[in-house]
mmCIF file of C-alpha atoms in Angstrom:
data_model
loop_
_atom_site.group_PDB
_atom_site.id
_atom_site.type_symbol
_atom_site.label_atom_id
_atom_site.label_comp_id
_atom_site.label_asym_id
_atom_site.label_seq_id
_atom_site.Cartn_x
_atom_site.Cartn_y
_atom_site.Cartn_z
ATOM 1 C CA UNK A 1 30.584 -1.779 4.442
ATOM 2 C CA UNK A 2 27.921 -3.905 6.860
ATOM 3 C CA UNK A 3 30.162 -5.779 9.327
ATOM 4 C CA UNK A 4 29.495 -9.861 9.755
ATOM 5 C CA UNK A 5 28.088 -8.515 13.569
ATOM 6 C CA UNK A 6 25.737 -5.760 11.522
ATOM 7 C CA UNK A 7 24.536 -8.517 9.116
ATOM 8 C CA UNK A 8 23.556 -10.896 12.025
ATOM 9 C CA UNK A 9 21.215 -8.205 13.756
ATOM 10 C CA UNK A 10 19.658 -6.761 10.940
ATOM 11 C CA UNK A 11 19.033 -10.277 9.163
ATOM 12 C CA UNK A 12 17.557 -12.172 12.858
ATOM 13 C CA UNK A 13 14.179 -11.505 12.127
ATOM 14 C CA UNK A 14 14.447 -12.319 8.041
ATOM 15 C CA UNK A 15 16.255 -15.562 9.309
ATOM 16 C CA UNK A 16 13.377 -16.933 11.161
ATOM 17 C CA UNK A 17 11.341 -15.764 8.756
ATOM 18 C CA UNK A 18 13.168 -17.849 6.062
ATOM 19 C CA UNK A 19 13.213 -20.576 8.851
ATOM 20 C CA UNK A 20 9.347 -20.825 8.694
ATOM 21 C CA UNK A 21 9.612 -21.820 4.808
ATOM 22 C CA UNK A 22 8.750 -18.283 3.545
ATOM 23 C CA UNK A 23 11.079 -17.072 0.695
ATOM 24 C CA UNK A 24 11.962 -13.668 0.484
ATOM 25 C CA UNK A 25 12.021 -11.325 -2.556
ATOM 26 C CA UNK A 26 12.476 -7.708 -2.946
ATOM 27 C CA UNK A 27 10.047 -6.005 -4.691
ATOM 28 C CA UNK A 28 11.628 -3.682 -7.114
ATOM 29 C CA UNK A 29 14.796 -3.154 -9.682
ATOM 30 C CA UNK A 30 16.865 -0.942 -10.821
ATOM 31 C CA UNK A 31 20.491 -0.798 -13.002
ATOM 32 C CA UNK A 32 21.810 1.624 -9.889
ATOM 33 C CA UNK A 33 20.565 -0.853 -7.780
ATOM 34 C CA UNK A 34 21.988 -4.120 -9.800
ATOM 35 C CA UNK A 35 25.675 -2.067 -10.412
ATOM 36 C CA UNK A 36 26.072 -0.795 -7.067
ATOM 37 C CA UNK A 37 26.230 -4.117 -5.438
ATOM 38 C CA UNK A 38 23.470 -3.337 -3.533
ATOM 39 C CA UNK A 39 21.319 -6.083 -4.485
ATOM 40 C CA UNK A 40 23.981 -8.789 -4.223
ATOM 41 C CA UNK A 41 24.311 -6.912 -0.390
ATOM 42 C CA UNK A 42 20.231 -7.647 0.027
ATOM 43 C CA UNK A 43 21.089 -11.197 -0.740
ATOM 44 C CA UNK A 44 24.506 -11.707 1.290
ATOM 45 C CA UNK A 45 22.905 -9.658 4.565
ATOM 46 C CA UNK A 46 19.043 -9.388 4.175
ATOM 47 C CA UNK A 47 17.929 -12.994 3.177
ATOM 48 C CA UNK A 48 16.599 -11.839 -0.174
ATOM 49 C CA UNK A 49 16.459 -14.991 -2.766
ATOM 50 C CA UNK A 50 14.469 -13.325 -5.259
ATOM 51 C CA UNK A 51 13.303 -10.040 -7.549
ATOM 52 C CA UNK A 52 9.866 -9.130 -8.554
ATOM 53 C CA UNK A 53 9.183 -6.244 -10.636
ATOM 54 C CA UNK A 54 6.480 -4.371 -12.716
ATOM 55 C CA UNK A 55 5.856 -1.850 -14.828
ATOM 56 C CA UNK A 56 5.180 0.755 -12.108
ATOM 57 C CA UNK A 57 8.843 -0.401 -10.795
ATOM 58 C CA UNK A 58 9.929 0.167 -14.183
ATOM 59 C CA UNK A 59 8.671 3.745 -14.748
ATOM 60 C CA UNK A 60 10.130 5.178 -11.847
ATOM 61 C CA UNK A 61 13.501 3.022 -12.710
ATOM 62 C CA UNK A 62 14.394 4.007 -16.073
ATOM 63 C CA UNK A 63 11.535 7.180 -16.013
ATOM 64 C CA UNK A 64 14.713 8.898 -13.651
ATOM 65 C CA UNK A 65 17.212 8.060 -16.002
ATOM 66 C CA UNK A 66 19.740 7.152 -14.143
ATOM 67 C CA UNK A 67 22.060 4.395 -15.012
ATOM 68 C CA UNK A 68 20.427 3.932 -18.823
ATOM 69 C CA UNK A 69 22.251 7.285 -20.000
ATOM 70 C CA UNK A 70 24.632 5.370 -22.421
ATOM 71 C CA UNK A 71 22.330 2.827 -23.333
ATOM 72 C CA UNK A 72 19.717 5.394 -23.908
ATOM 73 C CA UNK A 73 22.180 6.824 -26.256
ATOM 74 C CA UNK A 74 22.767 3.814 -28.245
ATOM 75 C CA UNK A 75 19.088 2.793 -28.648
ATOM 76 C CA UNK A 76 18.430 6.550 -29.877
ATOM 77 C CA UNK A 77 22.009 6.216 -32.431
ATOM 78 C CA UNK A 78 20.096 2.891 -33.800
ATOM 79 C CA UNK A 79 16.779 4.522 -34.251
ATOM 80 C CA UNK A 80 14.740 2.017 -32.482
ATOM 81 C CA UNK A 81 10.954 2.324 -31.723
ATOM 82 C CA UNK A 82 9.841 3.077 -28.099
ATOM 83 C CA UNK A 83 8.599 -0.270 -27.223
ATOM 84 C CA UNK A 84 11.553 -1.794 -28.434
ATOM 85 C CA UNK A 85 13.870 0.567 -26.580
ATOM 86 C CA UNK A 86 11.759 -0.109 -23.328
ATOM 87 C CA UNK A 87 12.012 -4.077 -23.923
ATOM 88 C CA UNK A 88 15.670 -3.278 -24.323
ATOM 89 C CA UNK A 89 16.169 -1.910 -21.653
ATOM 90 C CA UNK A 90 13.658 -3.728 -19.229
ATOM 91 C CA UNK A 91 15.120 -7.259 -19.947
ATOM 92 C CA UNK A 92 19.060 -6.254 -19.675
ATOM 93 C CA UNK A 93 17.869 -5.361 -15.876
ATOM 94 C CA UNK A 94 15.969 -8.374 -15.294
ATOM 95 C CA UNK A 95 18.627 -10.417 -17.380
ATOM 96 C CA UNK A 96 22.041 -8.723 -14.777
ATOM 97 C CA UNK A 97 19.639 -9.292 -11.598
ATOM 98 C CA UNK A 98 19.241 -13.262 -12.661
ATOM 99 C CA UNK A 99 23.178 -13.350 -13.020
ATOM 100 C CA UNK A 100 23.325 -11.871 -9.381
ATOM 101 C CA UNK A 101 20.750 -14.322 -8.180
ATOM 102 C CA UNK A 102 22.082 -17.405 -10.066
ATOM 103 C CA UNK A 103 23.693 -18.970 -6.875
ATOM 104 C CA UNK A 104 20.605 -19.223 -5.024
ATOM 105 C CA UNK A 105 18.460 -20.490 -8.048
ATOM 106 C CA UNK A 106 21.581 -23.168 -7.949
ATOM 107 C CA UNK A 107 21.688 -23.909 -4.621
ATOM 108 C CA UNK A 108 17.646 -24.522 -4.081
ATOM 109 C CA UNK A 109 16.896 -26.383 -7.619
ATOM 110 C CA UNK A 110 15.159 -23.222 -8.908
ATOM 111 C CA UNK A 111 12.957 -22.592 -6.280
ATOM 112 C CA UNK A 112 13.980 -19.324 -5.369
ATOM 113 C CA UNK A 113 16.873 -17.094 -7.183
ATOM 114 C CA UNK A 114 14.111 -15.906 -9.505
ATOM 115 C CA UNK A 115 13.386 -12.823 -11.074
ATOM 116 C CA UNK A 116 9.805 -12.044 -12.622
ATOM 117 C CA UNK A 117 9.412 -9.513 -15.826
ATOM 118 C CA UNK A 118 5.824 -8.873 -16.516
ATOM 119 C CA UNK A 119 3.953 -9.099 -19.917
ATOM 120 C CA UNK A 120 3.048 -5.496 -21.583
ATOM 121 C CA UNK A 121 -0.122 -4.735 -19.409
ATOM 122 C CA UNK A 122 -1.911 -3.355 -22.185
ATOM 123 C CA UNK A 123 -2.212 -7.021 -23.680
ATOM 124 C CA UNK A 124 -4.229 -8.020 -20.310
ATOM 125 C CA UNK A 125 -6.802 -8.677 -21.644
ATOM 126 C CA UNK A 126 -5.412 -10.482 -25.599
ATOM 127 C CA UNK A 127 -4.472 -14.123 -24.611
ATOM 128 C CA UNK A 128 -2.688 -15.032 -28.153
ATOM 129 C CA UNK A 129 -0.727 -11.400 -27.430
ATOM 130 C CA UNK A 130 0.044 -12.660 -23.631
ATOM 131 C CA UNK A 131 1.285 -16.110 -24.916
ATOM 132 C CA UNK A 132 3.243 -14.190 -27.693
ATOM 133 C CA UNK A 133 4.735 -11.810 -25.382
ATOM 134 C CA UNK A 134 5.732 -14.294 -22.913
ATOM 135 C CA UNK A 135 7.483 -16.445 -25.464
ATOM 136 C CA UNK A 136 9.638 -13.271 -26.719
ATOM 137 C CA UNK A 137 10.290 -11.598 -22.823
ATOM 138 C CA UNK A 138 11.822 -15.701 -22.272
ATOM 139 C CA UNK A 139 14.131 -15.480 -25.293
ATOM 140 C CA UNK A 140 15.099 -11.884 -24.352
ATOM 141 C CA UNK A 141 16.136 -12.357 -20.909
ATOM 142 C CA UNK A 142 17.484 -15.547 -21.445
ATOM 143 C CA UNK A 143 17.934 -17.017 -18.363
ATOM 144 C CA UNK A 144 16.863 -20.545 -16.521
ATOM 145 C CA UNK A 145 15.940 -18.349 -13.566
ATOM 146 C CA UNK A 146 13.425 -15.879 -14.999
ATOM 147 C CA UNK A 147 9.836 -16.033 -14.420
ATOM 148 C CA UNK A 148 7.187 -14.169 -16.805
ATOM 149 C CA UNK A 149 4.483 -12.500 -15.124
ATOM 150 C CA UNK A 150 0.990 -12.863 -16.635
ATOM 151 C CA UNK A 151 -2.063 -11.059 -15.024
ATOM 152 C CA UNK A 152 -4.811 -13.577 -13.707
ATOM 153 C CA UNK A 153 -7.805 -12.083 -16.076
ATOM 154 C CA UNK A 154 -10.091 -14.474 -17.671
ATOM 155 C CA UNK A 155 -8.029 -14.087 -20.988
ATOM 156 C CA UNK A 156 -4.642 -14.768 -18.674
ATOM 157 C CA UNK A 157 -6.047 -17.777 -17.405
ATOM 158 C CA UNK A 158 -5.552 -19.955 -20.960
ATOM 159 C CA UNK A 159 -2.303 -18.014 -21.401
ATOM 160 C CA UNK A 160 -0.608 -19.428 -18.435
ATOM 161 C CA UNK A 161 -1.664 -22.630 -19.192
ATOM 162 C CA UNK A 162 -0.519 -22.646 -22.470
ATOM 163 C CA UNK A 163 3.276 -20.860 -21.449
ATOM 164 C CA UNK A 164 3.396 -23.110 -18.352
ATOM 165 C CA UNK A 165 2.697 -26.291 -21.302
ATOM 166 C CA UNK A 166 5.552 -24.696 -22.945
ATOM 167 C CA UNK A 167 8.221 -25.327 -20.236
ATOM 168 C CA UNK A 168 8.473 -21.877 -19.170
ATOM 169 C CA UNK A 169 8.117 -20.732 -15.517
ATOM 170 C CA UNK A 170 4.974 -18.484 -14.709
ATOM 171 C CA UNK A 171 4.794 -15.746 -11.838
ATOM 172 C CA UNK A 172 0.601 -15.048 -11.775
ATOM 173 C CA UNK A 173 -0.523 -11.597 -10.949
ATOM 174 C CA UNK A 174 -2.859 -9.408 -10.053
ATOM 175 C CA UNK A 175 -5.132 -11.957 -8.268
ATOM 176 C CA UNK A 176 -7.487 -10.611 -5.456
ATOM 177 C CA UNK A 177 -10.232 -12.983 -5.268
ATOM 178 C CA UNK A 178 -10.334 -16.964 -3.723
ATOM 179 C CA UNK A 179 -12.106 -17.918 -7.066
ATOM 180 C CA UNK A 180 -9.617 -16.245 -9.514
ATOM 181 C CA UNK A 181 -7.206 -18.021 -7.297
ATOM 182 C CA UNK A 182 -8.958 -21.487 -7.956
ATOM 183 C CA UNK A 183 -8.921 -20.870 -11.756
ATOM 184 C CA UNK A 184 -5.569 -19.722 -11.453
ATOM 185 C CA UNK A 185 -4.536 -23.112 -9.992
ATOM 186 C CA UNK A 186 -6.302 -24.854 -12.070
ATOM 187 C CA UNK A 187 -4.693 -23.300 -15.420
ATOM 188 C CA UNK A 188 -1.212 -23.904 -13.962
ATOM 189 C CA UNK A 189 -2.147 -27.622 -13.615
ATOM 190 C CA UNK A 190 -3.493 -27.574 -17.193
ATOM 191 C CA UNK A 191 -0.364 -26.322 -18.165
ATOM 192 C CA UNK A 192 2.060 -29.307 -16.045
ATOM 193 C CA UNK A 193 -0.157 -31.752 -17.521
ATOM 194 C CA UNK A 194 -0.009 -30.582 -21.227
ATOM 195 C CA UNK A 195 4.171 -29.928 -20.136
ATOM 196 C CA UNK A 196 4.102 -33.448 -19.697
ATOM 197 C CA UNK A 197 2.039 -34.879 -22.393
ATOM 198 C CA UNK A 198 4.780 -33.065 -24.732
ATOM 199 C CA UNK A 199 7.609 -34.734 -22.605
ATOM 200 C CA UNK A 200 8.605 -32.286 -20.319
ATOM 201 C CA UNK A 201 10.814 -32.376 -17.877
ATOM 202 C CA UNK A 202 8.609 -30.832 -14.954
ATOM 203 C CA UNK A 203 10.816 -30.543 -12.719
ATOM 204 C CA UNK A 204 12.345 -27.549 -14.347
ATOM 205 C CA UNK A 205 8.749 -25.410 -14.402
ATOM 206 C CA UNK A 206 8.012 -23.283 -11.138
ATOM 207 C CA UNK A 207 5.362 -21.050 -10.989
ATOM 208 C CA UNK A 208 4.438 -18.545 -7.694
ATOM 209 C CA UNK A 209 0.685 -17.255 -7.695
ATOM 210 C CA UNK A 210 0.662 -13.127 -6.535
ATOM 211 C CA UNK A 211 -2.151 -12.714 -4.239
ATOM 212 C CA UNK A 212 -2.387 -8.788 -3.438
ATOM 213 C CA UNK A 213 -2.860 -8.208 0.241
ATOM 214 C CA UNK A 214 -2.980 -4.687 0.957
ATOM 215 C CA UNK A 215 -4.760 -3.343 -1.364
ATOM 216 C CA UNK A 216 -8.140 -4.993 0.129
ATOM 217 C CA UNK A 217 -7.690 -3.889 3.074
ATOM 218 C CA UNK A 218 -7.604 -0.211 1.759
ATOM 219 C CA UNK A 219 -10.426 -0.532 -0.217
ATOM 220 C CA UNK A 220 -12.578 -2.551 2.253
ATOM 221 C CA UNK A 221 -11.098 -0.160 5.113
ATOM 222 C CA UNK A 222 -12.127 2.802 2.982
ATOM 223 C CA UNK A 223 -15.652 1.660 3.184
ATOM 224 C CA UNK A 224 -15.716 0.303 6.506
ATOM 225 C CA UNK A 225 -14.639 3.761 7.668
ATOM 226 C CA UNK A 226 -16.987 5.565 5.632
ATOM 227 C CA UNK A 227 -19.788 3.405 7.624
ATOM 228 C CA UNK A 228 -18.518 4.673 11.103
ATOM 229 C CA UNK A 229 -19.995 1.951 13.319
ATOM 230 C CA UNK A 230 -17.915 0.219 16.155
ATOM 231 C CA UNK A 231 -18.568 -3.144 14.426
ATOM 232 C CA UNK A 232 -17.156 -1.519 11.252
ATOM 233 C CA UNK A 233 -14.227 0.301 12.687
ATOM 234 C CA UNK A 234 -13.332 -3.377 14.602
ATOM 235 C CA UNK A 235 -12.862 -4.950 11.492
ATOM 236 C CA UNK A 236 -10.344 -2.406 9.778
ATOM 237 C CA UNK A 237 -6.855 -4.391 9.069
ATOM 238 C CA UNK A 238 -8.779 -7.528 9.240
ATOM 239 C CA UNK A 239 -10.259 -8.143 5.769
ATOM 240 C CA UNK A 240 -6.996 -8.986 3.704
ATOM 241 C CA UNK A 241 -5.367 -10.934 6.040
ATOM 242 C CA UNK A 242 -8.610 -13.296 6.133
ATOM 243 C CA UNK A 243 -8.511 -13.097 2.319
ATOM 244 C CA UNK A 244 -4.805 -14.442 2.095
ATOM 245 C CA UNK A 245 -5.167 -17.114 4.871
ATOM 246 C CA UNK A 246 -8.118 -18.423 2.759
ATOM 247 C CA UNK A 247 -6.051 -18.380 -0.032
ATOM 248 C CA UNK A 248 -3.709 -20.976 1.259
ATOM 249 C CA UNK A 249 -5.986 -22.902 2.845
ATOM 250 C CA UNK A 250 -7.108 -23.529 -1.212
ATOM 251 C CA UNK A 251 -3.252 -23.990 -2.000
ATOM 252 C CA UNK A 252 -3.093 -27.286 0.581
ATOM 253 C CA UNK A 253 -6.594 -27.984 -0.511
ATOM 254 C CA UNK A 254 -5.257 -28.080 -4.473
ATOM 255 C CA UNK A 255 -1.693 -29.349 -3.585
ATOM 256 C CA UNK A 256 -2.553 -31.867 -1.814
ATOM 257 C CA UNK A 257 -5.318 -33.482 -4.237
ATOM 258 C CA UNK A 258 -4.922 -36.390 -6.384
ATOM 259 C CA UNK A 259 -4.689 -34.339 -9.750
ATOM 260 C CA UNK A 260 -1.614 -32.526 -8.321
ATOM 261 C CA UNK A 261 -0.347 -36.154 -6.897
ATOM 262 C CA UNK A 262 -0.229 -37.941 -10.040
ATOM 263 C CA UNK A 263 1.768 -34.976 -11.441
ATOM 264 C CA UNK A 264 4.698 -34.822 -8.586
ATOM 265 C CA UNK A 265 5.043 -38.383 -9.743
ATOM 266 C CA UNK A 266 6.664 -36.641 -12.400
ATOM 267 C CA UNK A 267 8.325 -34.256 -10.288
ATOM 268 C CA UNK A 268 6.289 -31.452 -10.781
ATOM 269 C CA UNK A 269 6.217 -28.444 -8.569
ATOM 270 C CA UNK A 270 3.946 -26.920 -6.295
ATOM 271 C CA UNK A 271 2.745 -23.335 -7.396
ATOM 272 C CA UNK A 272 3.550 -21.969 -4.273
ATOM 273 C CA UNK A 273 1.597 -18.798 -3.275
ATOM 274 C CA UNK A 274 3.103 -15.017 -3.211
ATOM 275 C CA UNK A 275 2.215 -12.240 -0.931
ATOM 276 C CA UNK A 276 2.423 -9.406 -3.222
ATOM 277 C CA UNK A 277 1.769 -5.690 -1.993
ATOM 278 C CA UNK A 278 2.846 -6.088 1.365
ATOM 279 C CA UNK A 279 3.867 -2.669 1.880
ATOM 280 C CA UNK A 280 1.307 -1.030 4.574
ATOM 281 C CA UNK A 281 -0.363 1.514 3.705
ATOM 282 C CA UNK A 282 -2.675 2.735 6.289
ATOM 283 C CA UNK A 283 -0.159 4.049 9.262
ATOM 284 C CA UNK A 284 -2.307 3.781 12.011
ATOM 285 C CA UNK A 285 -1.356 -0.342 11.330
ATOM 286 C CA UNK A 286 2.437 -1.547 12.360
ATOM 287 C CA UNK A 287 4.717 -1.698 9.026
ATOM 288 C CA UNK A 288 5.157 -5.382 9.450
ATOM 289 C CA UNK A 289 1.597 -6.028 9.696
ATOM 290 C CA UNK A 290 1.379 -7.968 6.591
ATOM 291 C CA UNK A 291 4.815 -9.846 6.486
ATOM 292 C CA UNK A 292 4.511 -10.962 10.489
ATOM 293 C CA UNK A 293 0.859 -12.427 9.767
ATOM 294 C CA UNK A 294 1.269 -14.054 6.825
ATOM 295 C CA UNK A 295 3.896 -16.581 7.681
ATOM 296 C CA UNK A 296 3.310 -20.225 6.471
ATOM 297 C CA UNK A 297 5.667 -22.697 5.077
ATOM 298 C CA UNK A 298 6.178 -22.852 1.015
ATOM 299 C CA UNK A 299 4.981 -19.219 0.691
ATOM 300 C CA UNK A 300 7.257 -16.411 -0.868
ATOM 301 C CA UNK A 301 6.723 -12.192 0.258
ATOM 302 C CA UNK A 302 7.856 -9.691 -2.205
ATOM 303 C CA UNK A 303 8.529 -6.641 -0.152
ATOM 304 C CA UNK A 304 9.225 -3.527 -1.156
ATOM 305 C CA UNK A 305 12.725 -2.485 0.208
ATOM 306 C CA UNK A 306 11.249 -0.125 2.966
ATOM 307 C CA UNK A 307 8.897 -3.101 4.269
ATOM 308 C CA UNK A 308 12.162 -5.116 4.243
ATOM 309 C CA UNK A 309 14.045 -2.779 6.086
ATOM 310 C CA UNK A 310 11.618 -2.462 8.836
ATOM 311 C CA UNK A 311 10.810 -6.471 9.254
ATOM 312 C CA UNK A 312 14.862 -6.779 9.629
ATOM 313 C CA UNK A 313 14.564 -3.851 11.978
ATOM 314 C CA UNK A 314 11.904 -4.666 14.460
ATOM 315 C CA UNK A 315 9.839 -7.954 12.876
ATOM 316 C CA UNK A 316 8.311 -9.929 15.267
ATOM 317 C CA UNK A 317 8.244 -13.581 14.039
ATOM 318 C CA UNK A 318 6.354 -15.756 15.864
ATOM 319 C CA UNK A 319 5.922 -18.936 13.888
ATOM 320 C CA UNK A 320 3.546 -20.040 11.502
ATOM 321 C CA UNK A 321 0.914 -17.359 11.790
ATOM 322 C CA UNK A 322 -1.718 -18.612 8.602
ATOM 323 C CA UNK A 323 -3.197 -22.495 9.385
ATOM 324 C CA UNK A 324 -4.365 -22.041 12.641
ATOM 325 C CA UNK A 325 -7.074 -18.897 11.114
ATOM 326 C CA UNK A 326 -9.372 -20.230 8.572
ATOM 327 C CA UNK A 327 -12.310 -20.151 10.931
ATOM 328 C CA UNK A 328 -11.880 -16.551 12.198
ATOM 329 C CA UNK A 329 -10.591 -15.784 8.282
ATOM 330 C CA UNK A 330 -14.034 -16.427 7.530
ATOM 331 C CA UNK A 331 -15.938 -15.430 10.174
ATOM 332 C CA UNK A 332 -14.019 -11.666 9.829
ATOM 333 C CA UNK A 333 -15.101 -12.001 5.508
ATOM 334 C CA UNK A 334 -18.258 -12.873 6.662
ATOM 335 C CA UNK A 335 -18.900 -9.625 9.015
ATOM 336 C CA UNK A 336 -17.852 -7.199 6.058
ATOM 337 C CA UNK A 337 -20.711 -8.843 4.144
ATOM 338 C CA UNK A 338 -23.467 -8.498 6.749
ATOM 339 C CA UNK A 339 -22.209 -4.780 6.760
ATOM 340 C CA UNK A 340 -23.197 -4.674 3.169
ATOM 341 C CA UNK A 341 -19.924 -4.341 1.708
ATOM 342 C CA UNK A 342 -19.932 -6.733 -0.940
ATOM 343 C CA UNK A 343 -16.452 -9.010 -1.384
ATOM 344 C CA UNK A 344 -17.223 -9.709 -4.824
ATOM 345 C CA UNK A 345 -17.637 -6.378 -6.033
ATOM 346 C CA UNK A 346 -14.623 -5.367 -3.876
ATOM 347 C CA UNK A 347 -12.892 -7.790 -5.700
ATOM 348 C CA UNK A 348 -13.505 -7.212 -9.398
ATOM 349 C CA UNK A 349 -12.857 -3.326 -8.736
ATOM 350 C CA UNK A 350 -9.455 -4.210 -7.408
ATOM 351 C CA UNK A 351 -8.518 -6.776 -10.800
ATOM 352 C CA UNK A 352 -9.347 -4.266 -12.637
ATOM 353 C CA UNK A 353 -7.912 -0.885 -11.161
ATOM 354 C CA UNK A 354 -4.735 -3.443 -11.049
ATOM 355 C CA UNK A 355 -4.703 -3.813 -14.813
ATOM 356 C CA UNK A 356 -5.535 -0.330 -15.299
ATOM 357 C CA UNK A 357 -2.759 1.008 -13.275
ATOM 358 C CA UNK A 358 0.097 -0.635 -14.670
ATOM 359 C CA UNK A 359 -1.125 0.478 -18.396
ATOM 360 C CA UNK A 360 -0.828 4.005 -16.717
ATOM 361 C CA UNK A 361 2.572 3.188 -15.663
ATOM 362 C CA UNK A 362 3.952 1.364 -18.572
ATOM 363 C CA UNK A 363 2.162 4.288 -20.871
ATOM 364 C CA UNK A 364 3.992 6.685 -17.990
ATOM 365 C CA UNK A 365 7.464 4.520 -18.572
ATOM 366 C CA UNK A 366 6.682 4.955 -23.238
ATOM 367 C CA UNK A 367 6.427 8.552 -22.622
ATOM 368 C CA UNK A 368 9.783 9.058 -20.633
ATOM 369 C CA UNK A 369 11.655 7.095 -22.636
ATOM 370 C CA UNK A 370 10.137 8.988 -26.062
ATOM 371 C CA UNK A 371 11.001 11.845 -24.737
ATOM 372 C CA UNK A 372 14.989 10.676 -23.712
ATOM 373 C CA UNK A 373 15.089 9.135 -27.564
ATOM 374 C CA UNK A 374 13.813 12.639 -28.887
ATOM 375 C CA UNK A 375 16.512 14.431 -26.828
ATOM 376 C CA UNK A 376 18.911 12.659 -28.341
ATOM 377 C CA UNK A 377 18.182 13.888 -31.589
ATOM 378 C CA UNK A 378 16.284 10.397 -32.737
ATOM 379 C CA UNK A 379 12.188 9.691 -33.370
ATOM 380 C CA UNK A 380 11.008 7.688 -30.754
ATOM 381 C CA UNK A 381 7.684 7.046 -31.734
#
């Protein structure tokens, strides 16, 4: 049981943090997590107001077991297929976590108290699949506060627009590059503007746009290691944190133009931009690297739980820590280049080992549930 005097020194740091206009979500999910009260904890002591999660979150969720026993049970006593069992059980999670988090999506108009459920990766690449998907996964979880997560591939890109034109709130993944960001932008204009051409009520859609953060910086590290020069070394940690700051430098530049203006007439939303895998990776950086310099108003960070812990533990928040750095965000870009490590290429690898990843993890997540169906005596496939 945390104490109101335990809550108040764990949660200083996440309280400035949410101070500064940065909304914080936990990156993961579980049904031990939702039915131990632990989540409704992160909320009451931690400053959590939201719940991202994926299909690599997923597998090692319901790929232990624990907590679906009985419903595994019942899905294998009604003979459904895999995929179906999966959605099943997927959606229920996302569907309790909204009911914990209804309060906050209350309390700030839908802003935050969200929880994202992604599309089946393997239709990443299918937009008429994606917009399909996205459709069902809304009527599944059935819940204001839900947000569908659609990868931002070129075939995504016409998929959010159309779900977004639909009325339903859009969590964009997977981006990496400034330009995929642009397009990304773009589509979830396309989609407020056909929203209101149908008669929408705006007001209702939010959408957050996932830019990955860590992930550069280990691939871009990787190579600027491999080079070995003091200039290279000097710019290790430096690459993804110029990549992000330049990314909301294009979210003022967008949000703040006249084709986003004459849609808040109508009260639409910003989409507000998400720093998605935040966890550090390379320990020779401190844990908090990527939460403590990426703090700007109207962002969200997902965090996985060990990232939170440590930012409530020992985060230094210091203010606003992203508008003051577009210069040296470019001029740091700019020195990878001349080292011959080429952004674009950097960036394209990472969309793609994205996709391909969570297919491995969803096709991980098909597997150990085929196998819990089979045990039970039913065909899974």
């Amino acid at each position: 049981m945390i104490t109101v005097t335990e809550a108040t020194a764990t949660a200083g740091a996440l309280r400035r943090l949410t101070d500064q206009g940065v909304s914080i979500w936990l990156d993961d999910l579980s049904r031990r997590r939702i039915e131990s009260g632990n989540l409704a904890e992160l909320v009451r002591t931690k400053n959590v107001v939201g719940v991202t999660t994926n299909p690599s979150i997923f597998q090692a969720a319901i790929g232990s077991g624990e907590g679906y026993e009985e419903q595994l049970a019942d899905l294998a006593t009604r003979g459904v297929t895999v995929d179906e069992a999966v959605r099943m059980m997927t959606t229920a999670d996302v569907r309790a976590a909204a009911d914990v988090l209804r309060e906050v999506y209350d309390t700030t108009g839908g802003r935050d108290g969200r929880v994202s459920i992604e599309v089946d990766p393997r239709l990443a690449h299918d937009t008429r699949a994606t917009v399909a998907e996205a459709r069902q996964l809304a009527w599944l979880v059935d819940r204001p506060n839900v947000m569908i997560k659609i990868p931002a591939t070129k075939a995504g890109l016409p998929a959010i627009t159309e779900v977004v034109g639909a009325g339903i709130s859009v969590n964009v993944t997977l981006i990496f590059s400034l330009e995929r960001y642009r397009e990304v932008m773009d589509a979830y204009l396309a989609g407020l503007e056909r929203a209101r051409a149908a008669g929408a009520d705006l007001a209702g859609i939010h959408s957050v746009a996932s830019f990955f953060v860590s992930r550069v910086d280990s691939e871009i590290d990787k190579r600027l290691t491999l080079l070995g020069t003091d200039e290279a070394l000097a710019l290790r940690g430096k690459a993804a944190l110029a990549n992000a700051r330049l990314a909301y430098e294009a979210y003022e530049d967008v949000f703040a133009g006249d084709r986003f203006t004459a849609l808040s007439g109508a009260r639409a939303n910003p989409q507000r931009p998400l720093w998605a895998s935040t966890g550090v990776k390379d320990p020779a950086f401190r844990d908090t690297l990527y939460v403590e310099e990426l703090v700007a108003p109207g962002t969200v960070n997902t965090m996985p739980e060990a990232t939170l812990d440590a930012a409530a533990d020992h985060g230094d928040v210091r203010g606003d820590t992203v508008t003051g750095g577009y210069a040296q965000a470019r001029a740091d870009l700019a020195a990878v280049e001349r080292l011959g490590i080429s952004y674009d290429e950097v960036v394209e690898q990472l969309e793609q080992e994205g996709v391909a990843k969570f297919e491995a993890a969803w096709d991980d997540l098909l597997a150990a549930v085929t196998k819990s169906l089979d045990s039970k005596g039913v065909d899974g496939e």
